[in-house]
JSON list of C-alpha atoms and ligand atoms in Angstrom, two decimals:
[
{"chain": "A", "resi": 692, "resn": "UNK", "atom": "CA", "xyz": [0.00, 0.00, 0.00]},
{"chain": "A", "resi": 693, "resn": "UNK", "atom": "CA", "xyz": [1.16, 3.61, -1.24]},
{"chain": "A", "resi": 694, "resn": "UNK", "atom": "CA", "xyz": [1.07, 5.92, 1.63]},
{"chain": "A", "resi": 695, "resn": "UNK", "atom": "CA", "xyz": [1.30, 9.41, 2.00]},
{"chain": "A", "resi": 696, "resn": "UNK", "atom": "CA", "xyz": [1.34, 11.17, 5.16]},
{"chain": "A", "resi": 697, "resn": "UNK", "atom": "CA", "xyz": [0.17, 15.55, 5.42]},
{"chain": "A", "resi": 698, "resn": "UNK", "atom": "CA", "xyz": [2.04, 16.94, 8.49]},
{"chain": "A", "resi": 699, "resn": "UNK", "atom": "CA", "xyz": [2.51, 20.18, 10.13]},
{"chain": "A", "resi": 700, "resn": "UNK", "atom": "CA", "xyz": [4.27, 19.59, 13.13]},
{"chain": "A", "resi": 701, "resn": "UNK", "atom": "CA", "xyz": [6.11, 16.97, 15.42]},
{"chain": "A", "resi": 702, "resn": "UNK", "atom": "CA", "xyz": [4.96, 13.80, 13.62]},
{"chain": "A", "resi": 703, "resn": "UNK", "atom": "CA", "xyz": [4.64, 11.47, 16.07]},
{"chain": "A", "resi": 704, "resn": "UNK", "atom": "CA", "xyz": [1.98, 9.80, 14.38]},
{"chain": "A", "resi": 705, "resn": "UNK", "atom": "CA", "xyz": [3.98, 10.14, 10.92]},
{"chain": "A", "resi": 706, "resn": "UNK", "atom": "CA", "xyz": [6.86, 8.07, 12.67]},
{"chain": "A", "resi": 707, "resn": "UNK", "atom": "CA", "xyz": [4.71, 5.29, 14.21]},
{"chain": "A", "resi": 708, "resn": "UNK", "atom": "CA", "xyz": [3.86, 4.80, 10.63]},
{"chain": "A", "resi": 709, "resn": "UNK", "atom": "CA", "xyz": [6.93, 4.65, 9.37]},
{"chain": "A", "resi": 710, "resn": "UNK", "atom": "CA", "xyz": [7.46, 2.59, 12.13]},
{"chain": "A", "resi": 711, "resn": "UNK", "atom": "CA", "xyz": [4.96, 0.10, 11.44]},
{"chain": "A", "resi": 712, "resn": "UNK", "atom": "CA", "xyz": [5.88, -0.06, 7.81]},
{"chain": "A", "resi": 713, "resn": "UNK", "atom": "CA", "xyz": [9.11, -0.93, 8.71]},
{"chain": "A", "resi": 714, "resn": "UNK", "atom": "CA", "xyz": [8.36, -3.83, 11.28]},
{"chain": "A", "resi": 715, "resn": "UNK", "atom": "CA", "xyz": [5.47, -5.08, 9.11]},
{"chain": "A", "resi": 716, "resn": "UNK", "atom": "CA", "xyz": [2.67, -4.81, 11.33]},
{"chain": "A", "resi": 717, "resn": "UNK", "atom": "CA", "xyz": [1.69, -2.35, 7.80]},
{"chain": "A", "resi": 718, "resn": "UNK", "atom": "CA", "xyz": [2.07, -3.77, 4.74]},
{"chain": "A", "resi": 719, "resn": "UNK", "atom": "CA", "xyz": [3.19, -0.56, 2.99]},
{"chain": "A", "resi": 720, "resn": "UNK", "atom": "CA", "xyz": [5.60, 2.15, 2.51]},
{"chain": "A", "resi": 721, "resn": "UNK", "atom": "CA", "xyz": [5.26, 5.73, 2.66]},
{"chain": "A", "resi": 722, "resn": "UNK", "atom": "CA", "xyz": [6.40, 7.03, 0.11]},
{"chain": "A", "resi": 723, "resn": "UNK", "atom": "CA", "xyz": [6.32, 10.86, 0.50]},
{"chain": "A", "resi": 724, "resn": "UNK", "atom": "CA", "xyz": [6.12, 13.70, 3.55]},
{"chain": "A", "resi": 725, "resn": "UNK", "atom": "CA", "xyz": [4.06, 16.48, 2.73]},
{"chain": "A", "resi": 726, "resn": "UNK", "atom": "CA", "xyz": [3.89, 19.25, 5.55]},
{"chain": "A", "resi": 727, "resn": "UNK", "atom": "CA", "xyz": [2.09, 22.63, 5.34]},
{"chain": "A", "resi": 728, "resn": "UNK", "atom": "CA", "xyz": [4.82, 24.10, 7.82]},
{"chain": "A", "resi": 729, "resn": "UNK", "atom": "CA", "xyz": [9.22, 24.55, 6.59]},
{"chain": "A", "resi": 730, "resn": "UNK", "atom": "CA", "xyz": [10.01, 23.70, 10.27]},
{"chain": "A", "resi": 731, "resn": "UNK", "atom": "CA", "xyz": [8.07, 21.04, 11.08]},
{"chain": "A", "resi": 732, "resn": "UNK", "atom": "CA", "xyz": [10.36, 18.15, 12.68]},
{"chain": "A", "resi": 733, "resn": "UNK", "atom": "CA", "xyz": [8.00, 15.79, 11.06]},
{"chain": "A", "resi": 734, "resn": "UNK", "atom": "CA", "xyz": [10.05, 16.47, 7.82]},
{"chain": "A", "resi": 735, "resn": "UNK", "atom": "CA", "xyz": [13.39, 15.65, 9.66]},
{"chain": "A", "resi": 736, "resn": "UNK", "atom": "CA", "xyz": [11.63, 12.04, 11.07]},
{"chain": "A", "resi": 737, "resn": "UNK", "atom": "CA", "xyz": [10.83, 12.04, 7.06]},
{"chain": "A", "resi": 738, "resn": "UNK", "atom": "CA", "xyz": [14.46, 12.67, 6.00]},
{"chain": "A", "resi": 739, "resn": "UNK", "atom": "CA", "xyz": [16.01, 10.43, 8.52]},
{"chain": "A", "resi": 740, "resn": "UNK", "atom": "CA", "xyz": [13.61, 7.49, 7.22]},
{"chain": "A", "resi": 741, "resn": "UNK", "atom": "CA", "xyz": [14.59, 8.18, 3.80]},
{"chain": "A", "resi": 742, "resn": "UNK", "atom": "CA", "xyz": [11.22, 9.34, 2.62]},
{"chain": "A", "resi": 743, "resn": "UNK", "atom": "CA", "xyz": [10.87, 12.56, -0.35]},
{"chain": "A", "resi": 744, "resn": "UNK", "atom": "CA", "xyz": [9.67, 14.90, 1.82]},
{"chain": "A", "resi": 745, "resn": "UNK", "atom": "CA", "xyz": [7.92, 18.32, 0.84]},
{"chain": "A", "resi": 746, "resn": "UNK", "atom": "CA", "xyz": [6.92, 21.59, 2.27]},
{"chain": "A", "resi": 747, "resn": "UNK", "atom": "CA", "xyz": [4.21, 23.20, 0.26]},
{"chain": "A", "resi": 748, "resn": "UNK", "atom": "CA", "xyz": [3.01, 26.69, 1.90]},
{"chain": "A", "resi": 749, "resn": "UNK", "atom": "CA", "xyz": [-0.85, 27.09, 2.38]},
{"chain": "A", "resi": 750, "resn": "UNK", "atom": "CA", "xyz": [0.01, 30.67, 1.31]},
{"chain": "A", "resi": 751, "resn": "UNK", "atom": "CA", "xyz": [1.02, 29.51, -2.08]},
{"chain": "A", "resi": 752, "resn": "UNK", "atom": "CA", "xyz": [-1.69, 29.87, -5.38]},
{"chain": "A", "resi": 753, "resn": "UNK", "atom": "CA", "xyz": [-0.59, 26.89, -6.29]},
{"chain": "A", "resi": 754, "resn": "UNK", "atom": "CA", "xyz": [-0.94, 25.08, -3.38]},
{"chain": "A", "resi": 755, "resn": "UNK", "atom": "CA", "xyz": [-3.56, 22.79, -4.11]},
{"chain": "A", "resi": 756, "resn": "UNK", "atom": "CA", "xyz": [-1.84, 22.29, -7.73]},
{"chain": "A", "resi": 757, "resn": "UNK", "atom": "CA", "xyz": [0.93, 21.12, -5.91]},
{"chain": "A", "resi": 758, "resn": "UNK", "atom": "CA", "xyz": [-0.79, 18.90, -3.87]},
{"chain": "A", "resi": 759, "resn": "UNK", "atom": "CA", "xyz": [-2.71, 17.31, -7.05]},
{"chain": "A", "resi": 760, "resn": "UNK", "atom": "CA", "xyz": [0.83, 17.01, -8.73]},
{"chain": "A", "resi": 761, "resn": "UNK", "atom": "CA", "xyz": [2.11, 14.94, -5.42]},
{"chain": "A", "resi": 762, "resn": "UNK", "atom": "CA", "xyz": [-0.22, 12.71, -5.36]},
{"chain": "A", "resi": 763, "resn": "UNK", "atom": "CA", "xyz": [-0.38, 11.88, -8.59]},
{"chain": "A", "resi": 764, "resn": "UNK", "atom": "CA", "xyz": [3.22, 11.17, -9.07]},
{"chain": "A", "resi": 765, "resn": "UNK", "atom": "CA", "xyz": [3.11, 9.06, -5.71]},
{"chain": "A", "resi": 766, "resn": "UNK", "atom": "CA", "xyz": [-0.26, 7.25, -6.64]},
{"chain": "A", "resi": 767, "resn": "UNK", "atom": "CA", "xyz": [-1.68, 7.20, -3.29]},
{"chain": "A", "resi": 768, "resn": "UNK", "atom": "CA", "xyz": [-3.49, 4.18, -2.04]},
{"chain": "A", "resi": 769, "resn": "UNK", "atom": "CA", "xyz": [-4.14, 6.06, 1.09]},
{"chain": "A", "resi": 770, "resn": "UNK", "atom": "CA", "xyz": [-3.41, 9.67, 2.21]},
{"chain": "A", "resi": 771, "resn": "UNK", "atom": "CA", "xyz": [-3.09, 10.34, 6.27]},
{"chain": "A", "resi": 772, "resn": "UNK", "atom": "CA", "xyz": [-3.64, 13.37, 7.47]},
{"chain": "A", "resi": 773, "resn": "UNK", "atom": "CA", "xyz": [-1.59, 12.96, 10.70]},
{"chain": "A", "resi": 774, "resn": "UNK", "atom": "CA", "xyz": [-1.29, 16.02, 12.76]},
{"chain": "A", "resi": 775, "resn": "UNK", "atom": "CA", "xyz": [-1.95, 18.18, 9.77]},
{"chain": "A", "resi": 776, "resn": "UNK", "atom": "CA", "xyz": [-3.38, 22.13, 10.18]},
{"chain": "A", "resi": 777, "resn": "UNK", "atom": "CA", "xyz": [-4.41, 22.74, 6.49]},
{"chain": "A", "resi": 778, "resn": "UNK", "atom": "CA", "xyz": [-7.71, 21.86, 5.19]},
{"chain": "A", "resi": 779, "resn": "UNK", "atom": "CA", "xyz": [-8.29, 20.01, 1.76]},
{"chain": "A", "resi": 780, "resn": "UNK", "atom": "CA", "xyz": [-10.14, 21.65, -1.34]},
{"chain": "A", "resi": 781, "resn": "UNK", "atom": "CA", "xyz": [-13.63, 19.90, -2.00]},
{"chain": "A", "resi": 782, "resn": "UNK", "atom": "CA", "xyz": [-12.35, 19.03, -5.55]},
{"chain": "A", "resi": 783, "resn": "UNK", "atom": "CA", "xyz": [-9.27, 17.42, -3.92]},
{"chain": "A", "resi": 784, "resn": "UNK", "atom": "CA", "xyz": [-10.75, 15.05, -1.40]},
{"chain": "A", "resi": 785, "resn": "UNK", "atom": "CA", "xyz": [-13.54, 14.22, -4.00]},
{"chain": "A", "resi": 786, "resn": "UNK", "atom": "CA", "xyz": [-10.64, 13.14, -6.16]},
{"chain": "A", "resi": 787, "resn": "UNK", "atom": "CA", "xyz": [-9.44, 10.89, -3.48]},
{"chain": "A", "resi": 788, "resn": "UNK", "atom": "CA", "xyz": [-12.79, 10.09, -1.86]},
{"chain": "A", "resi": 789, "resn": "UNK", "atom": "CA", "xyz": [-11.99, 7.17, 0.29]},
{"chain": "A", "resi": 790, "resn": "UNK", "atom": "CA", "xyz": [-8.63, 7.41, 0.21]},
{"chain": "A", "resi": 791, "resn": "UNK", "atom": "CA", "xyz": [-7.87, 10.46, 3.28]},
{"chain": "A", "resi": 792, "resn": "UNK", "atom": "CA", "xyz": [-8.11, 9.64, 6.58]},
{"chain": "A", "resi": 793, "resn": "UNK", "atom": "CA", "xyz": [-7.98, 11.59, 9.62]},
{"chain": "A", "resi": 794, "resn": "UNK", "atom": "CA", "xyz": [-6.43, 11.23, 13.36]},
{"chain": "A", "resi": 795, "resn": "UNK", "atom": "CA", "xyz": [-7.87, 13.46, 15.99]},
{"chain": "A", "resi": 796, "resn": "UNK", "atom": "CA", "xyz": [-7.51, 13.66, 19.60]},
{"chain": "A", "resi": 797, "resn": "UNK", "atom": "CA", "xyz": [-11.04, 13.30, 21.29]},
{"chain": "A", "resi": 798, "resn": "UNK", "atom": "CA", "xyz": [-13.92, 11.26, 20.49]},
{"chain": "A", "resi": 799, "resn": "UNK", "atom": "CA", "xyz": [-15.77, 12.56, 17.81]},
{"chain": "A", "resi": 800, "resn": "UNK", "atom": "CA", "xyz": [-18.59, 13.73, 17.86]},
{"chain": "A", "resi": 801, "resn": "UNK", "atom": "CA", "xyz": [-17.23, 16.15, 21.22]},
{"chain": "A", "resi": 802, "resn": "UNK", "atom": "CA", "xyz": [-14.25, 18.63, 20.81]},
{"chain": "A", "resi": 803, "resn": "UNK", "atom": "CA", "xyz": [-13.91, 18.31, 17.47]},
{"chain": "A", "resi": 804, "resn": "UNK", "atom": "CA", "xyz": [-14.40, 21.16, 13.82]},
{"chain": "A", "resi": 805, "resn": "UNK", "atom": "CA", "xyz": [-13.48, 24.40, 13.41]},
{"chain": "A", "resi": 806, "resn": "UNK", "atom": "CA", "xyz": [-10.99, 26.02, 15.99]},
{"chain": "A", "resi": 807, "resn": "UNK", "atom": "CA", "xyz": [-10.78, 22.22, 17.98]},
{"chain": "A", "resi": 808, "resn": "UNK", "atom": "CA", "xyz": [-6.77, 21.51, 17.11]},
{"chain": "A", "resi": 809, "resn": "UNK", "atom": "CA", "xyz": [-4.34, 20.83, 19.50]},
{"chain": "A", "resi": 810, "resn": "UNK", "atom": "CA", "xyz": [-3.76, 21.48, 22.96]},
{"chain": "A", "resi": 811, "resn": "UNK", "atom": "CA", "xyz": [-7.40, 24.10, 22.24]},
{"chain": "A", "resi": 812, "resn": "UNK", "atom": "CA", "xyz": [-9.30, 20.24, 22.39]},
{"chain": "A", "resi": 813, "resn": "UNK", "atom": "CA", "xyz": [-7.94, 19.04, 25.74]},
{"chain": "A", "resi": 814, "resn": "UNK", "atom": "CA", "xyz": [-8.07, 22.25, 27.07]},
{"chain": "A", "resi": 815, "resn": "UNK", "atom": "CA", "xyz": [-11.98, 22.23, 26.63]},
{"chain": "A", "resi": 816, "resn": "UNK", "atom": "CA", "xyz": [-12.23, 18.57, 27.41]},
{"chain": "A", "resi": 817, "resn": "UNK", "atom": "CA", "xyz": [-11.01, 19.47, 31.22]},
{"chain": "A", "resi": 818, "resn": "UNK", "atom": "CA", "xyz": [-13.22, 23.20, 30.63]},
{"chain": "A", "resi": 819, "resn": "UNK", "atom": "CA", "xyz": [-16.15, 20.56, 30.31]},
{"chain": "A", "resi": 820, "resn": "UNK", "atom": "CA", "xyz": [-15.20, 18.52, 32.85]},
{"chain": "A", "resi": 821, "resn": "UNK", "atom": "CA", "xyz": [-15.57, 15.19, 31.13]},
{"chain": "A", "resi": 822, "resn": "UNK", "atom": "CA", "xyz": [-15.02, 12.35, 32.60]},
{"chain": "A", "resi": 823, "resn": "UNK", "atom": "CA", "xyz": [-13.39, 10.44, 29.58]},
{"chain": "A", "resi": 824, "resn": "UNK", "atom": "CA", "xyz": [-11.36, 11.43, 26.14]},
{"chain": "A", "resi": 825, "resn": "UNK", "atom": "CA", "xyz": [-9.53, 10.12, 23.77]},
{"chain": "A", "resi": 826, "resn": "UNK", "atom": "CA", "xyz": [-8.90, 9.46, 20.02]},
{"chain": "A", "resi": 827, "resn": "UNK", "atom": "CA", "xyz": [-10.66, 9.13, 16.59]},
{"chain": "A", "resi": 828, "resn": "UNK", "atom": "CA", "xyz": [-9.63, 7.75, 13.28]},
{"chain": "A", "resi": 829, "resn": "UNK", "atom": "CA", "xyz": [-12.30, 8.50, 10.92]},
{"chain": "A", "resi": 830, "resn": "UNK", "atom": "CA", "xyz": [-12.39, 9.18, 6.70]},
{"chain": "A", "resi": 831, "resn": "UNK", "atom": "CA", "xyz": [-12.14, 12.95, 5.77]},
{"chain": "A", "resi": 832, "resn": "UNK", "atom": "CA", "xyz": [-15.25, 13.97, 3.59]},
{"chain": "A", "resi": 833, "resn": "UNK", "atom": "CA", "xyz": [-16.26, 17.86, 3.03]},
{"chain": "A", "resi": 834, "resn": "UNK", "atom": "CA", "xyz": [-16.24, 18.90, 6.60]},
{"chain": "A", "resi": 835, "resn": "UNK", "atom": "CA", "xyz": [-13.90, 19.45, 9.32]},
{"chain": "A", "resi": 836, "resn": "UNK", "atom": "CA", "xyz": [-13.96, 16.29, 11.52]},
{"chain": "A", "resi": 837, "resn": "UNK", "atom": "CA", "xyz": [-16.80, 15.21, 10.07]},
{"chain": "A", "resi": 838, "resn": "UNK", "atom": "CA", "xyz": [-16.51, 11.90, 7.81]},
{"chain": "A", "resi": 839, "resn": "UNK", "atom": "CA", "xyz": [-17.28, 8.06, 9.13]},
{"chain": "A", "resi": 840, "resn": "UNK", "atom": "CA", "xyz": [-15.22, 7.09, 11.96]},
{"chain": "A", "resi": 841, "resn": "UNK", "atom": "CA", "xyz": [-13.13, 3.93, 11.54]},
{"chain": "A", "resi": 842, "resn": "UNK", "atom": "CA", "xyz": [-12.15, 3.49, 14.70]},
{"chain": "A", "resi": 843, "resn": "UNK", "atom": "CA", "xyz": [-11.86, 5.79, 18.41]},
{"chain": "A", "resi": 844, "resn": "UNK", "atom": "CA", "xyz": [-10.40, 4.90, 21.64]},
{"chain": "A", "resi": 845, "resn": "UNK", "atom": "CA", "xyz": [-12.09, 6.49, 24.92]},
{"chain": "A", "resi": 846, "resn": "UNK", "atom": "CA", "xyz": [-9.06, 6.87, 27.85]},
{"chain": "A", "resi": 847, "resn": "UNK", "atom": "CA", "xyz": [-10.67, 8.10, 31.32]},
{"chain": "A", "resi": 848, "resn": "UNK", "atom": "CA", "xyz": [-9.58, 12.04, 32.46]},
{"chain": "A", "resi": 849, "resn": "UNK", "atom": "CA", "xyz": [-8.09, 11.96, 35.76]},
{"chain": "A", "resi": 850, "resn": "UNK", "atom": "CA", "xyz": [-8.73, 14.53, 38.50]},
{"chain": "A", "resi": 851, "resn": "UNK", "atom": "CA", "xyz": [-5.34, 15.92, 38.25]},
{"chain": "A", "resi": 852, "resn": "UNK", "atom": "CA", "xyz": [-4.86, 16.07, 34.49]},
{"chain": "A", "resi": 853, "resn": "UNK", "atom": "CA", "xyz": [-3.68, 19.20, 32.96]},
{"chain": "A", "resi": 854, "resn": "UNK", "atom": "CA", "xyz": [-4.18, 19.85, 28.99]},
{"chain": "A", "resi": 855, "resn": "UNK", "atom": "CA", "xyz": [-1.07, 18.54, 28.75]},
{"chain": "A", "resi": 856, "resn": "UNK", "atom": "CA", "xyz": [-0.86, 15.81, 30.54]},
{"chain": "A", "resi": 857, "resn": "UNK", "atom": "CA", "xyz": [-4.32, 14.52, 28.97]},
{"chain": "A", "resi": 858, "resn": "UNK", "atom": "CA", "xyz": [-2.66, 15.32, 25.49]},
{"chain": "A", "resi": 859, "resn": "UNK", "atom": "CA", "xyz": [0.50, 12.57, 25.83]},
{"chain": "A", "resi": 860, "resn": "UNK", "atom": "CA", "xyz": [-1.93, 10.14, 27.06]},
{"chain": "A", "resi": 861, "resn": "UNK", "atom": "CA", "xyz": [-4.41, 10.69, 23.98]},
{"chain": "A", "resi": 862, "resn": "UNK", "atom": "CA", "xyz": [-1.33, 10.99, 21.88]},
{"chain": "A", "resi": 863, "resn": "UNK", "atom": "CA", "xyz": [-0.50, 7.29, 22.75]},
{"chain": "A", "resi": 864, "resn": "UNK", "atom": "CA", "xyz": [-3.66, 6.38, 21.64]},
{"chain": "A", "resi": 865, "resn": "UNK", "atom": "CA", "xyz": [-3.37, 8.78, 18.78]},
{"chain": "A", "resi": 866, "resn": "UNK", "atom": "CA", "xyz": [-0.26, 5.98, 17.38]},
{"chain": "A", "resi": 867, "resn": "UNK", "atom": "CA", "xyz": [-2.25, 2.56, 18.48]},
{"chain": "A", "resi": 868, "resn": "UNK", "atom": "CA", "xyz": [-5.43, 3.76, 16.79]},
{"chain": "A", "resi": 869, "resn": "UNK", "atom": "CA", "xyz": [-4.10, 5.38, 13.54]},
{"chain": "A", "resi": 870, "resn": "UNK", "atom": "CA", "xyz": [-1.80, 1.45, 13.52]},
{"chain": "A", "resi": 871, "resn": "UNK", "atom": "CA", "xyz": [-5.13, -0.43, 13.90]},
{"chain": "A", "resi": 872, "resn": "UNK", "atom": "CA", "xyz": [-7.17, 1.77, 11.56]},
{"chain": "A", "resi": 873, "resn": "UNK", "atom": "CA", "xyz": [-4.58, 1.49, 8.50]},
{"chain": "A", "resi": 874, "resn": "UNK", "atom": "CA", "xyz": [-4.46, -2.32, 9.16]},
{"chain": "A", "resi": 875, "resn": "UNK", "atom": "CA", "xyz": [-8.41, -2.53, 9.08]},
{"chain": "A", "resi": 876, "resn": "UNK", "atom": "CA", "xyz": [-7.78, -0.95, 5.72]},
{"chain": "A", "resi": 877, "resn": "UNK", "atom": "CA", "xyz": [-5.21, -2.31, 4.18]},
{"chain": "A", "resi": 878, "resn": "UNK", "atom": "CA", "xyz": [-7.08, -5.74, 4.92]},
{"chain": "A", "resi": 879, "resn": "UNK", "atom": "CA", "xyz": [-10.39, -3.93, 3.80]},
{"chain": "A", "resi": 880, "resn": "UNK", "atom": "CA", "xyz": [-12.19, -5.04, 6.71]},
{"chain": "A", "resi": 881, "resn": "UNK", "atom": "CA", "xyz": [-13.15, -1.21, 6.98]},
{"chain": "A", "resi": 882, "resn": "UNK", "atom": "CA", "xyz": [-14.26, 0.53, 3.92]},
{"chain": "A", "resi": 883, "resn": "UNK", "atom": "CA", "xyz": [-15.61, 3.73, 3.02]},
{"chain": "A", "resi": 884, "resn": "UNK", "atom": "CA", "xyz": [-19.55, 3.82, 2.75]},
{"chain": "B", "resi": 2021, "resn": "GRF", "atom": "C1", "xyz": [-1.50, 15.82, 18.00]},
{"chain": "B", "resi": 2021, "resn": "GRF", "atom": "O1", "xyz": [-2.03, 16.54, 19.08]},
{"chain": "B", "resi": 2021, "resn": "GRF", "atom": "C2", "xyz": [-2.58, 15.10, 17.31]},
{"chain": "B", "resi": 2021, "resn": "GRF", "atom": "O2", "xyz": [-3.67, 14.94, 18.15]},
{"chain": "B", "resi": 2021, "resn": "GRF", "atom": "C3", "xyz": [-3.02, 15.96, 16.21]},
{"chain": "B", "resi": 2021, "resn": "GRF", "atom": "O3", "xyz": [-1.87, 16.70, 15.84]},
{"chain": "B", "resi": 2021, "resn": "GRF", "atom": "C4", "xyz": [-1.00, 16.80, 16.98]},
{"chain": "B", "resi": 2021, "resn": "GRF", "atom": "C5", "xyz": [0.42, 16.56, 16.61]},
{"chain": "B", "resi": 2021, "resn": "GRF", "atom": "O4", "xyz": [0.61, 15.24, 16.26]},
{"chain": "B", "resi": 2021, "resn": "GRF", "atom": "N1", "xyz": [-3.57, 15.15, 15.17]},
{"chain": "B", "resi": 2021, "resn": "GRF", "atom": "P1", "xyz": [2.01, 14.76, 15.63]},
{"chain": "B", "resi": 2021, "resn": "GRF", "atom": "O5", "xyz": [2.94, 14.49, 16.80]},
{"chain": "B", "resi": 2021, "resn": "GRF", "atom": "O6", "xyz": [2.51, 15.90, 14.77]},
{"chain": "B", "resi": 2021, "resn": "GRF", "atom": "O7", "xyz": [1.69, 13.53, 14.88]}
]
């Protein structure tokens, strides 16, 4: 399976991929990088991996172009957004309908569209006072957050979290989950409606 991961940050989830790719638990290779940020270390983890990386600015006119012209050259089986800020064209996930999926940390439906990114979702998770989080895998269709879920993870919130605190312990879910979901996948025991 073609893989290609959409980044804007750390990329922990980028390098349990990779990970998993390399110790076969994913049959599959990534085979580019794409982040919407120059810095992101996600693009070193890429490098070091020996994986074509790419920085294309959201800025850019020719931003989604460049995105089109990507995938096309990589042939994408599936596309992971993983940690990524930028949000796709509706002409470019209806050319890959199927093919994108999401990770983010709570459990959709709660915590989760416009302006929910972040440390901003854990932050209102504690605000709300719930008494469990966690993390959802689901396909990306027109909205933000909004396609079928293939898989989410609930983890309980403890008395003394912080934002932070609750954020590394979603973020561990965050790798088992997006693991799981691209296995379900790749042995098309979960595919889009
Ligand atoms: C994480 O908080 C994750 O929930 C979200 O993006 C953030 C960074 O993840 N999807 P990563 O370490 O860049 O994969």
């Amino acid at each position: 399976m073609n893989i290609v991961v959409l980044i804007s940050g750390n990329g922990s989830n980028l390098q349990a991929i990779i990970d998993a790719c390399a110790d076969g638990r994913i049959q599959g290779q990534v085979k580019a990088v794409v982040s919407s940020n120059p810095t992101a270390y996600g693009l070193e983890r890429a490098t070091q991996a020996g994986i074509p990386s790419y920085w294309i600015s959201r800025k850019q006119k020719t931003y989604e172009q460049e995105l089109l012209d990507c995938f096309a050259q990589m042939q994408p089986d599936l596309i992971v957004l993983a940690g990524y800020l930028g949000i796709l064209s509706r002409e470019l996930v209806q050319a890959y309908q199927g093919k994108i999926i999401n990770i983010h940390p709570s459990l959709i439906p709660k915590y989760c569209g416009k302006g929910y990114y972040g440390i901003k979702v854990h932050q209102a998770v504690i605000a709300g006072r719930e008494k469990e989080s966690g993390a959802t895998v689901h396909f990306v269709d027109q909205g933000i957050d909004t396609g079928q879920i293939i898989i989410q993870r609930a983890i309980p919130v403890l008395a003394k979290d912080s934002p932070q605190t609750l954020a590394d312990r979603v973020l561990a879910v965050e790798h088992q989950i997006l693991i799981e979901a691209i296995q379900a996948i790749e042995k098309q025991l979960c595919l889009p409606e």
